[in-house]
Short mmCIF file of C-alpha atoms in Angstrom, two decimals:
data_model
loop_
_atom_site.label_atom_id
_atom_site.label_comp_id
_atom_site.label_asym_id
_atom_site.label_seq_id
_atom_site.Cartn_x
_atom_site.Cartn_y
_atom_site.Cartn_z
CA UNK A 24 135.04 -35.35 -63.76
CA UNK A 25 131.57 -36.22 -65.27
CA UNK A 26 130.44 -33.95 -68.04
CA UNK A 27 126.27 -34.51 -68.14
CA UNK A 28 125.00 -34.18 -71.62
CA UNK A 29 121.94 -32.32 -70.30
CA UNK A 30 121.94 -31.25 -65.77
CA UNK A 31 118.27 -31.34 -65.01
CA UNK A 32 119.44 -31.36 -61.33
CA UNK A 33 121.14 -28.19 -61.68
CA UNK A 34 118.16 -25.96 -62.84
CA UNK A 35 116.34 -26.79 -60.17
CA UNK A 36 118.80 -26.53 -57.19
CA UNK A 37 119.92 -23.00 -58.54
CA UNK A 38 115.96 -22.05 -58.14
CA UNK A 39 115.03 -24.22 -55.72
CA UNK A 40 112.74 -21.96 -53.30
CA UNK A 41 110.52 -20.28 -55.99
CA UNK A 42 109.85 -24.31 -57.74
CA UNK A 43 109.18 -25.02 -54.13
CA UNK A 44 107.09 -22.07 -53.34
CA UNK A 45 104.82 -22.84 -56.90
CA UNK A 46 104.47 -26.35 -55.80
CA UNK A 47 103.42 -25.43 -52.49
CA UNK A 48 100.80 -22.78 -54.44
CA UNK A 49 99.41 -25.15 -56.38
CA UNK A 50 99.19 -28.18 -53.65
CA UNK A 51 97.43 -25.32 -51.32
CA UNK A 52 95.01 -23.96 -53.91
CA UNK A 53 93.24 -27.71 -53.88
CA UNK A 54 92.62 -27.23 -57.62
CA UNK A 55 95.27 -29.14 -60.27
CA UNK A 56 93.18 -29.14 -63.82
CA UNK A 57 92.24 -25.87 -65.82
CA UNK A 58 93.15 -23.35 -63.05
CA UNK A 59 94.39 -19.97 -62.55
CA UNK A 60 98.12 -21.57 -63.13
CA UNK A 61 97.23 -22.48 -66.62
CA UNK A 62 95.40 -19.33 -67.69
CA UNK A 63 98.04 -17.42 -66.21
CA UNK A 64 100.95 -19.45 -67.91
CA UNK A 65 99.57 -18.84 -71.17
CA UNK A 66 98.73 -15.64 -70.73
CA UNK A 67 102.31 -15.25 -70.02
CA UNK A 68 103.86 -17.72 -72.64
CA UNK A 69 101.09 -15.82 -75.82
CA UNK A 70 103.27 -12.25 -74.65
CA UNK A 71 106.59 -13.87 -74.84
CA UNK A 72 105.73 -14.89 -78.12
CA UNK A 73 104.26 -11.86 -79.03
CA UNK A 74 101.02 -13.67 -80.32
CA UNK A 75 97.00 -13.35 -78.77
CA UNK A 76 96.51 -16.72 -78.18
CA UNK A 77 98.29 -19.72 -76.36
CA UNK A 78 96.54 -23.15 -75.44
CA UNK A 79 98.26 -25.28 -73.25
CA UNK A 80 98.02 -29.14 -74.06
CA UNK A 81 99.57 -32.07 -73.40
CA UNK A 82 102.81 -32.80 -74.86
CA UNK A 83 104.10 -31.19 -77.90
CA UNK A 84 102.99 -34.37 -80.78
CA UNK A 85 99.60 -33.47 -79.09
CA UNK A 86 99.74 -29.55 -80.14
CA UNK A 87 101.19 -30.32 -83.64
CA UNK A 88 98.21 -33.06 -84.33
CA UNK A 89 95.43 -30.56 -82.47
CA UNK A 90 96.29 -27.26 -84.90
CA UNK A 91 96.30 -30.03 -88.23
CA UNK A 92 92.70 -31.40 -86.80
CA UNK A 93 91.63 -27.87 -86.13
CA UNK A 94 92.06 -26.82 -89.39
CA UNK A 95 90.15 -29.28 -91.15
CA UNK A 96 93.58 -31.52 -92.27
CA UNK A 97 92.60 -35.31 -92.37
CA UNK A 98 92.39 -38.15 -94.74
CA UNK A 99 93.47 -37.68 -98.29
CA UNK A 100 95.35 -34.79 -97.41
CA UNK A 101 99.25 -33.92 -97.91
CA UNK A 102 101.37 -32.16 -95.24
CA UNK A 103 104.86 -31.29 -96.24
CA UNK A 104 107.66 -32.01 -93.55
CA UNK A 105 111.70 -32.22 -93.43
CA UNK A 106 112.91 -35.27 -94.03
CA UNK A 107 115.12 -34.92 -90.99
CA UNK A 108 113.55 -34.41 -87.50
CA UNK A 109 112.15 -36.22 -84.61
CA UNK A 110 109.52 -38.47 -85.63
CA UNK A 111 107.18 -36.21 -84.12
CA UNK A 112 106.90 -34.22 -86.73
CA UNK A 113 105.43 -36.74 -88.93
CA UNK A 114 103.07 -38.91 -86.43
CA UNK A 115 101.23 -35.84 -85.73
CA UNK A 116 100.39 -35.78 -89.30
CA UNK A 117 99.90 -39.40 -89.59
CA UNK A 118 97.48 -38.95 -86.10
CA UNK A 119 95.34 -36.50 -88.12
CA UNK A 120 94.86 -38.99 -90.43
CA UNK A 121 96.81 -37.09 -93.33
CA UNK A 122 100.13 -38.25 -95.20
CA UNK A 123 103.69 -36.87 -94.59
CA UNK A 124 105.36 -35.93 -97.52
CA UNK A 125 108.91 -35.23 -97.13
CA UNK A 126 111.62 -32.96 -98.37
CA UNK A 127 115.18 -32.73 -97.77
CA UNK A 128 117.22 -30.67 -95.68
CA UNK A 129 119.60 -27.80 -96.09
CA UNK A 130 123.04 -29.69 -95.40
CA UNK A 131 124.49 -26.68 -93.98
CA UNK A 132 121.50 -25.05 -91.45
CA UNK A 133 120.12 -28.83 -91.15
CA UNK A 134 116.31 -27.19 -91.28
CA UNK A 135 114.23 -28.16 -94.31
CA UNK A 136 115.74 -27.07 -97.82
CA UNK A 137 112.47 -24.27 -99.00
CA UNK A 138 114.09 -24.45 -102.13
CA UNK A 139 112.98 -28.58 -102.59
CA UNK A 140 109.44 -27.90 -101.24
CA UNK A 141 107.67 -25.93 -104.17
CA UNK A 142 108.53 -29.35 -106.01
CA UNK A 143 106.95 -31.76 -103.57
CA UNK A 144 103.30 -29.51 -103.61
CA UNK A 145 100.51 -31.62 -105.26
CA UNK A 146 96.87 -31.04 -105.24
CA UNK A 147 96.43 -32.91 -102.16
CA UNK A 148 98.90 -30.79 -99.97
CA UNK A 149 97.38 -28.87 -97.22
CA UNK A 150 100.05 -27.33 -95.51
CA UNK A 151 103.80 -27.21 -94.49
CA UNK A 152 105.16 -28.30 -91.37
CA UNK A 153 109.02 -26.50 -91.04
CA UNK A 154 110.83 -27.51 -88.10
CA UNK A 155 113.19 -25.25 -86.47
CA UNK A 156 115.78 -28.16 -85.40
CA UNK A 157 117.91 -27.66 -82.69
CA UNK A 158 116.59 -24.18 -81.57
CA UNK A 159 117.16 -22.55 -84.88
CA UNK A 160 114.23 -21.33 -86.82
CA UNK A 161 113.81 -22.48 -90.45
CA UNK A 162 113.85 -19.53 -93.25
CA UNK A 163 110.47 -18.97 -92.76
CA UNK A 164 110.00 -15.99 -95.08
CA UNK A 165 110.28 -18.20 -98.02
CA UNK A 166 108.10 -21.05 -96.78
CA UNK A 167 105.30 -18.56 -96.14
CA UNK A 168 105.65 -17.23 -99.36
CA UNK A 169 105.10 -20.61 -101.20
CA UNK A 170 102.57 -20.93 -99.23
CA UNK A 171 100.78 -18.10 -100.02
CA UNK A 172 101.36 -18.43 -103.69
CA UNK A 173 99.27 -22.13 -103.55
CA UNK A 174 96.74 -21.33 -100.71
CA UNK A 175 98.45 -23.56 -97.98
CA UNK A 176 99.02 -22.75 -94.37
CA UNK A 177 102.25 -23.02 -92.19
CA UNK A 178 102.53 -24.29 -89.26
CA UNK A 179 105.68 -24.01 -87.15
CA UNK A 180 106.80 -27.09 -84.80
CA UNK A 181 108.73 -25.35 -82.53
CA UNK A 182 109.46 -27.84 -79.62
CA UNK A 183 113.41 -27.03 -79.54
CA UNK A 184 112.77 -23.62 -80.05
CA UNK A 185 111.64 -21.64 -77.27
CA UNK A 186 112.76 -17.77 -77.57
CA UNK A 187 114.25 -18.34 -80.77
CA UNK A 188 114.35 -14.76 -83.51
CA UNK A 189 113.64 -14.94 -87.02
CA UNK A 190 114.24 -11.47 -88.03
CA UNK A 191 113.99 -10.52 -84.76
CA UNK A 192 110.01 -12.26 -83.99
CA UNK A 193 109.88 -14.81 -82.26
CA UNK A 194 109.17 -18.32 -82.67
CA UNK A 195 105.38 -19.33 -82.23
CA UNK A 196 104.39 -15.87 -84.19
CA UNK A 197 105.65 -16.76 -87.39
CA UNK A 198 102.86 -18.77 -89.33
CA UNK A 199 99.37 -19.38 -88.82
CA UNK A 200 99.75 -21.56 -85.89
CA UNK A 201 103.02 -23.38 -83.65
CA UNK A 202 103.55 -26.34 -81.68
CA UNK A 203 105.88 -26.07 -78.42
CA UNK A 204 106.93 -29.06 -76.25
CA UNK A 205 107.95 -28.71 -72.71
CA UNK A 206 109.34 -32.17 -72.68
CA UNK A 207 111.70 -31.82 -69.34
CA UNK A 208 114.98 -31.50 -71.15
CA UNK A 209 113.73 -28.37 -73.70
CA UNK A 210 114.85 -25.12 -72.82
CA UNK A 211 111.66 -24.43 -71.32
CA UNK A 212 111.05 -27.68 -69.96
CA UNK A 213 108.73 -28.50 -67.64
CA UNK A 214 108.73 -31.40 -64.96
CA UNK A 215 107.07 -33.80 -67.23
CA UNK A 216 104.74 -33.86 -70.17
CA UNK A 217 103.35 -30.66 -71.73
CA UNK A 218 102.99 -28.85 -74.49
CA UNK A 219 101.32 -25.61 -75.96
CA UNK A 220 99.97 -24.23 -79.74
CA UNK A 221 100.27 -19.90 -80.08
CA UNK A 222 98.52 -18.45 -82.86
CA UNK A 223 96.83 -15.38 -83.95
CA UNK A 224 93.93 -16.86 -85.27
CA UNK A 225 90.70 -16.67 -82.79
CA UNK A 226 88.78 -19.76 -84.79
CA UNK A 227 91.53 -21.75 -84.80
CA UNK A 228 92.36 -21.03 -81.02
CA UNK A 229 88.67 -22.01 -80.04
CA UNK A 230 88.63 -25.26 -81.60
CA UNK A 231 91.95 -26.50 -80.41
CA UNK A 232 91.07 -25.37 -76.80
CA UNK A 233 87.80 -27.05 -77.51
CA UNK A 234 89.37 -29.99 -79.34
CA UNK A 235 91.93 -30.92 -76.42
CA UNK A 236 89.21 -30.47 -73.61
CA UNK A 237 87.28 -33.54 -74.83
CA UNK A 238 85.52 -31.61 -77.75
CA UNK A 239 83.60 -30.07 -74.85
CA UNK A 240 82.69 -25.43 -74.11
CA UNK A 241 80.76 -26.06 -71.38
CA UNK A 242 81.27 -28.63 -68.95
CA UNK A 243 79.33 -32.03 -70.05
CA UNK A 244 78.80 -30.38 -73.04
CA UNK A 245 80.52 -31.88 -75.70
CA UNK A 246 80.27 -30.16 -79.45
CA UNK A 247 82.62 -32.93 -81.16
CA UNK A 248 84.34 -35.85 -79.96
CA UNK A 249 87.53 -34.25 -78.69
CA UNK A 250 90.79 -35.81 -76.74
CA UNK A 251 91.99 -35.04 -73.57
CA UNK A 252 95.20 -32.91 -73.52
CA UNK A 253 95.78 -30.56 -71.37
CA UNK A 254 98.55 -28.68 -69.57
CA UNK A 255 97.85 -29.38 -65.74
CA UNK A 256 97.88 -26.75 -63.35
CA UNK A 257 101.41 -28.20 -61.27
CA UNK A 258 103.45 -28.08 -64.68
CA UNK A 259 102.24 -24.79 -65.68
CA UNK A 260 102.90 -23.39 -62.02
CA UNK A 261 106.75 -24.69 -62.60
CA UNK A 262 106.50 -23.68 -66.22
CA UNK A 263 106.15 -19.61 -65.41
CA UNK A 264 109.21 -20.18 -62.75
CA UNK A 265 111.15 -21.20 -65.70
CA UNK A 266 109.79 -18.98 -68.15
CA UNK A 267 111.17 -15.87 -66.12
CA UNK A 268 114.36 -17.22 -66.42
CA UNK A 269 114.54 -18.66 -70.08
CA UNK A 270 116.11 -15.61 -71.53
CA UNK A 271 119.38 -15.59 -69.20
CA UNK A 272 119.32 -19.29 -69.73
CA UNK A 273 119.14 -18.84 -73.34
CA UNK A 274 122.13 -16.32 -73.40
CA UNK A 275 124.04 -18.61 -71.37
CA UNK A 276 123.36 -21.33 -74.15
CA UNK A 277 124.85 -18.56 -76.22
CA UNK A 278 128.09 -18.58 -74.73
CA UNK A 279 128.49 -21.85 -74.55
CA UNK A 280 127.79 -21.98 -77.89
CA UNK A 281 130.15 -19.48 -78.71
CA UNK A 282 132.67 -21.15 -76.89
CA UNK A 283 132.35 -24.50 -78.77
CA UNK A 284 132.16 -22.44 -82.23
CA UNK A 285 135.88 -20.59 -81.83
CA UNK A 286 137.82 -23.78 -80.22
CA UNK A 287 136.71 -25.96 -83.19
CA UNK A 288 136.98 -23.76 -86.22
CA UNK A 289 140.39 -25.22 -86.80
CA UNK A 290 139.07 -28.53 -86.89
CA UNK A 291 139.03 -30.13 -90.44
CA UNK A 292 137.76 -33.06 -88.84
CA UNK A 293 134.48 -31.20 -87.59
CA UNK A 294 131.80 -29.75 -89.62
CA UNK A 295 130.00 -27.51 -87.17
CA UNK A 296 126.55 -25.61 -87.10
CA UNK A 297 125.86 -22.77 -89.83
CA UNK A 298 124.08 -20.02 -88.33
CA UNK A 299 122.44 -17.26 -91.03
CA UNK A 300 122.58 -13.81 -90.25
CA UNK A 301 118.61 -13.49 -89.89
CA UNK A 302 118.20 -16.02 -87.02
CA UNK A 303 118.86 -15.71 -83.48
CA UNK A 304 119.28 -19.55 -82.15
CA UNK A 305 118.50 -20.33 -78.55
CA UNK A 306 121.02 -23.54 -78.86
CA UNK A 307 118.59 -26.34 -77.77
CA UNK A 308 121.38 -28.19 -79.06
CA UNK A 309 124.69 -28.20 -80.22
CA UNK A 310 125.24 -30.50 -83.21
CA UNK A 311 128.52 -31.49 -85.16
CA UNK A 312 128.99 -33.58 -88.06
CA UNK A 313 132.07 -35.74 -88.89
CA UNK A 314 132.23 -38.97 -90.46
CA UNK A 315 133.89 -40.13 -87.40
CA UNK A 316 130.84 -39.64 -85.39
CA UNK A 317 131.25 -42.92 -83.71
CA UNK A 318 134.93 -42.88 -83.20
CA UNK A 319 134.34 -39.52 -81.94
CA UNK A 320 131.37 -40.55 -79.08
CA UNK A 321 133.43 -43.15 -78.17
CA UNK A 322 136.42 -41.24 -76.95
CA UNK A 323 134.22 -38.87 -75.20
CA UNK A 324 132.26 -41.37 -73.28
CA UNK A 325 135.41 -42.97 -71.95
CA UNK A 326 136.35 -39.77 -70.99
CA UNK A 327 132.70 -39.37 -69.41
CA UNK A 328 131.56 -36.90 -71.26
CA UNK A 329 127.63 -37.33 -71.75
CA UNK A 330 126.53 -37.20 -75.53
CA UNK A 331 123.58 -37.54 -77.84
CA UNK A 332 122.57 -38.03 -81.46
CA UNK A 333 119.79 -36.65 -82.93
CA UNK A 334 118.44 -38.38 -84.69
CA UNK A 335 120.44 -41.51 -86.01
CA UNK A 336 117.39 -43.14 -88.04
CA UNK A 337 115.02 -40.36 -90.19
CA UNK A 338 111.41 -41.15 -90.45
CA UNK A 339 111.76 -42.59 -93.42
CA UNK A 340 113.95 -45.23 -92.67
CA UNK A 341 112.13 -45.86 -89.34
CA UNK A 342 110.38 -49.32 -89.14
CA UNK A 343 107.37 -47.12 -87.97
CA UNK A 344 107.21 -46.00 -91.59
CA UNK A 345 107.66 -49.09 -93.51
CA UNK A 346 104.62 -48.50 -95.06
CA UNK A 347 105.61 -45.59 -96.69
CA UNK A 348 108.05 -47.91 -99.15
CA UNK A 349 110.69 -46.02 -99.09
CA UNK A 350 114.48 -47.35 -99.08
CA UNK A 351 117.70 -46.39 -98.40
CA UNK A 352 118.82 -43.89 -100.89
CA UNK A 353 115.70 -42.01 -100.43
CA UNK A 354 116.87 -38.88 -98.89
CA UNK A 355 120.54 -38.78 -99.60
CA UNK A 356 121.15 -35.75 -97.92
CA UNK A 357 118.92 -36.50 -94.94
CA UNK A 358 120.60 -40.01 -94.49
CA UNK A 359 124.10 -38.38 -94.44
CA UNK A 360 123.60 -35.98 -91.95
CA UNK A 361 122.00 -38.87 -89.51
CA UNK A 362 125.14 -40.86 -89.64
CA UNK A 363 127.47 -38.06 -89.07
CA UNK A 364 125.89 -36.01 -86.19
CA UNK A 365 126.76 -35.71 -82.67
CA UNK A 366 125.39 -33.66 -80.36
CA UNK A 367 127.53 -32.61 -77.42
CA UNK A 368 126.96 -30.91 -73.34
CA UNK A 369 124.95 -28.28 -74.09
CA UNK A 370 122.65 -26.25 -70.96
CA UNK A 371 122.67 -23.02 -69.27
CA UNK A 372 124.70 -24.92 -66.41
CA UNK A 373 126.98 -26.49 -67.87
CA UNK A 374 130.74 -25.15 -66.49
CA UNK A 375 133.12 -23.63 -68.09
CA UNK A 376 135.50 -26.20 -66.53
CA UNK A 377 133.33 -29.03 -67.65
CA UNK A 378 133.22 -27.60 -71.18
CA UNK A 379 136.59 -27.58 -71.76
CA UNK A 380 137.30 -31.21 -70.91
CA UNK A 381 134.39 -32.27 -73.84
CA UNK A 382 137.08 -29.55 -76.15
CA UNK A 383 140.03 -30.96 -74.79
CA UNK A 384 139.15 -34.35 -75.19
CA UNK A 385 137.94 -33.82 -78.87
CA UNK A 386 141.02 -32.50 -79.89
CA UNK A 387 142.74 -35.16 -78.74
CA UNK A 388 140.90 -37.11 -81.46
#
């Protein structure tokens, strides 16, 4: 038996007709960019979140860089960002032609330590960039309250965290503006590229929607030299298939979740995700730590069990960011966790049966 680190396959066969029946809507309707699909998916996606606005874009690096060129963030400004997450995170910053200053984790939550970023604020800083890694949100009430105290904004990049509860709100609402990705293998994934920013502010809406649509209102109109990025009508179409569904998929994360979290808290071997009692995670991912990572992914791939890490390198260490000068020893904390995660099966179809084999065959490490 094959365990699949992530079965794409399987979403789509167990909804097969109503994919079908959006594709055939869309391929019918004659009209694929900046339709009724798009308005109506975020329409849709801005209630889920419980915000007013949502602008579908791109891909997700495109939403993050839109809301920090929307707001004015550019060259010879600071934007504060965890020192561990996808490199995302810090080329949208780059893109916007600002600097990405980092801070360190929380060892335990892996999210970005709020009590290290008050320290890493200089005049230059603009705004903080929390990530909420693996489909857990990052303690947001204390970010937004160092923000407020030095006039910076927040702005959530919530590509692994679609439904996610912070106190029982949900991701997107939680700052002045959020990034999602609907990169295909995201809880609410789409069937390629796409992404979306939610906010509550109306000026900051506009000029993102403006921004991504080649700077341009009006058609051949263009107010300032803009990019194109834009959800396209096909994706969004299979986007509000999956969106009806990514609560019960979410919950079924859950159990999976759950499942992993009582078979391995015997494990001395296996440090395992620390969830606070204020956040509800949707599981995006489920991530262990042991400094036998690579023992450990070994045994499970000759066992065929799919797995993933995320990430191995940080952004600091990346050759992308040589420039930046830093060196090993940087980000202690940050480095550690990157050589000691793993991230194992984790979906709303993955079987119980197939579950058990990635347990079974970890214990017998």
């Amino acid at each position: 038996m094959k365990v699949p680190f992530l079965d794409l396959h399987a979403q789509y066969l167990e909804i097969k007709d109503e994919f079908d029946a959006a594709y055939a809507r869309v391929m019918d309707s004659g009209w694929y960019i900046l339709g009724k699909e798009v308005e109506a998916f975020e329409a849709e996606f801005a209630s889920y979140c419980q915000v007013k606005h949502c602008i579908g874009v791109g891909n997700g690096l495109d939403a993050l860089q839109l809301i920090l060129r929307a707001s004015g963030i550019g060259s010879g400004d600071e934007v504060i960002v965890p020192a561990h997450t996808y490199i995302a995170t810090w080329l949208a910053v780059t893109y916007s032609g600002a600097k990405p200053v980092p801070v360190e984790p929380d060892e335990h939550t892996n999210n970005i330590d709020s009590s290290c970023i008050e320290s890493a604020i200089t005049a230059r800083t603009r705004a903080i960039m929390p990530v909420h890694l693996y489909g857990q949100p990052a303690d947001m009430d204390s970010i937004n309250e160092i923000a407020v105290r030095y006039g910076l904004k927040v702005f959530e990049d919530a590509a692994q965290a679609h439904g996610a509860k912070y106190k029982g709100q949900r991701t997107g609402g939680l700052a002045d503006a959020a990034g999602f990705s609907f990169y295909p293998g995201k809880n609410l994934g789409a069937f390629g590229d796409g992404g979306a920013v939610t906010t509550n502010d109306d000026v900051l809406a506009e000029k993102i929607r403006m921004l991504g649509n080649y700077g341009s209102r009006i058609k051949y109109h263009n107010n300032v030299k803009g990019f194109n990025s834009r959800l396209d009508e096909l994706q969004a179409a299979m986007l509000r298939v999956k969106l009806r569904r990514l609560d019960e998929w979410n919950a079924r994360r859950k159990r999976a979740a759950t499942q992993y979290l009582d078979q391995f808290k015997t494990e001395t071997d296996i440090v395992l995700p620390v969830v606070p009692s204020w956040v509800e995670p949707v599981w995006h991912l489920f991530v262990i730590k042991s400094p036998h990572r690579n023992e450990l992914q070994k045994h499970l791939a000759e066992a065929g069990v799919g797995t993933m890490l995320h990430y191995p390198i940080p952004p600091h260490l990346q050759d992308a960011y040589a420039e930046s000068g830093y060196r090993v020893g940087a980000f202690p904390i940050a480095e550690k966790i990157s050589q000691n995660v793993l991230s194992l099966p984790m979906g709303p179809h993955l079987a119980k049966r197939q579950q058990q084999l990635v347990v079974n065959t970890l214990k017998e490490v």
